[in-house]
CSV table of C-alpha atoms and ligand atoms in Angstrom, one decimal:
chain,number,residue,atom,x,y,z
A,21,MET,CA,-4.6,10.8,2.3
A,22,LYS,CA,-5.3,13.6,-0.1
A,23,LYS,CA,-4.1,16.1,2.5
A,24,HIS,CA,-0.8,14.2,2.7
A,25,ILE,CA,-0.3,14.3,-1.0
A,26,ALA,CA,-1.1,18.1,-1.0
A,27,ALA,CA,1.5,18.6,1.8
A,28,LEU,CA,4.1,16.6,-0.1
A,29,ALA,CA,3.5,18.5,-3.2
A,30,PHE,CA,3.8,21.8,-1.3
A,31,ALA,CA,7.1,20.6,0.3
A,32,LEU,CA,8.5,19.8,-3.1
A,33,THR,CA,7.4,23.2,-4.3
A,34,ILE,CA,9.4,25.0,-1.6
A,35,THR,CA,12.5,22.8,-1.8
A,36,ALA,CA,12.6,23.1,-5.6
A,37,PRO,CA,10.9,26.4,-6.3
A,38,THR,CA,12.1,26.6,-9.9
A,39,TRP,CA,13.3,24.3,-12.6
A,40,ALA,CA,15.6,26.9,-13.9
A,41,ALA,CA,18.9,25.9,-15.3
A,42,VAL,CA,22.2,27.0,-13.8
A,43,LYS,CA,24.2,28.7,-16.6
A,44,THR,CA,27.8,29.7,-17.0
A,45,VAL,CA,28.7,32.5,-19.2
A,46,THR,CA,32.1,34.0,-20.1
A,47,LEU,CA,32.0,37.8,-20.4
A,48,SER,CA,34.8,39.7,-22.2
A,49,VAL,CA,35.7,42.8,-20.1
A,50,PRO,CA,38.4,44.5,-22.3
A,51,SER,CA,38.7,47.7,-20.1
A,52,MET,CA,40.2,45.9,-17.1
A,53,HIS,CA,43.7,47.3,-16.8
A,54,CYS,CA,45.0,46.8,-13.2
A,55,ALA,CA,44.7,44.6,-10.2
A,56,MET,CA,41.8,46.6,-8.8
A,57,CYS,CA,39.6,46.2,-11.9
A,58,PRO,CA,38.7,42.5,-11.4
A,59,VAL,CA,37.7,43.2,-7.8
A,60,THR,CA,35.3,45.9,-8.9
A,61,VAL,CA,33.9,43.7,-11.7
A,62,LYS,CA,33.6,40.8,-9.4
A,63,ASN,CA,31.7,42.8,-6.8
A,64,ALA,CA,29.4,44.3,-9.4
A,65,LEU,CA,28.5,40.8,-10.8
A,66,SER,CA,28.2,39.2,-7.3
A,67,LYS,CA,25.5,41.8,-6.4
A,68,VAL,CA,23.2,40.7,-9.3
A,69,SER,CA,20.4,38.6,-7.9
A,70,GLY,CA,20.8,35.0,-9.0
A,71,VAL,CA,24.5,35.0,-9.5
A,72,ASP,CA,26.1,32.1,-7.8
A,73,LYS,CA,29.8,32.3,-8.7
A,74,VAL,CA,32.1,34.8,-10.3
A,75,GLU,CA,35.7,34.3,-11.4
A,76,VAL,CA,37.4,37.2,-13.0
A,77,SER,CA,40.7,37.0,-14.8
A,78,LEU,CA,42.7,40.2,-15.4
A,79,GLU,CA,45.1,38.4,-17.7
A,80,LYS,CA,42.4,37.1,-20.0
A,81,LYS,CA,40.3,40.2,-19.4
A,82,GLU,CA,37.2,38.0,-18.8
A,83,ALA,CA,34.7,37.1,-16.2
A,84,VAL,CA,33.2,33.7,-15.8
A,85,VAL,CA,29.8,33.9,-14.2
A,86,THR,CA,27.6,31.1,-13.0
A,87,PHE,CA,24.1,32.1,-12.4
A,88,ASP,CA,20.5,30.9,-12.0
A,89,ASP,CA,18.7,31.4,-15.3
A,90,ALA,CA,15.4,32.2,-13.6
A,91,LYS,CA,16.7,35.1,-11.6
A,92,ALA,CA,19.5,36.6,-13.6
A,93,SER,CA,20.1,37.1,-17.3
A,94,VAL,CA,23.1,37.9,-19.4
A,95,ASP,CA,21.7,41.3,-20.0
A,96,ALA,CA,21.6,41.9,-16.2
A,97,LEU,CA,25.2,40.8,-16.0
A,98,THR,CA,26.5,43.0,-18.8
A,99,LYS,CA,24.5,45.9,-17.4
A,100,ALA,CA,26.1,45.4,-13.9
A,101,THR,CA,29.6,45.5,-15.3
A,102,LYS,CA,28.8,48.5,-17.5
A,103,ASP,CA,27.3,50.4,-14.5
A,104,ALA,CA,30.5,49.6,-12.6
A,105,GLY,CA,32.5,51.3,-15.4
A,106,TYR,CA,33.4,48.1,-17.3
A,107,PRO,CA,31.4,47.4,-20.4
A,108,SER,CA,31.4,43.7,-21.2
A,109,SER,CA,30.1,41.4,-23.9
A,110,VAL,CA,29.5,37.7,-24.1
A,111,GLU,CA,32.3,35.7,-25.4
A,112,GLN,CA,31.3,33.2,-28.1
B,214,LIG,CU1,42.0,49.0,-12.6
């Protein structure tokens, strides 16, 4: 019986490895100026580990990123856009 409980606990551990929250953050990316910029920004953000969804708007000059709090951080996101040539900051 104990073995079964252990197996169940293990199964739960692998199906739900973390209790991390999924967060959504809006980044202001003021240096986007043409239709190609959002593509570059989106690619850069998508490559960050833990990022689930990226929506970039050239019109609003912002990127809305949904990510796993345990794997990615806002710092990692802003660094990714900066490394791609587009410094960003969190919109309040
Ligand atoms: Cu551009």
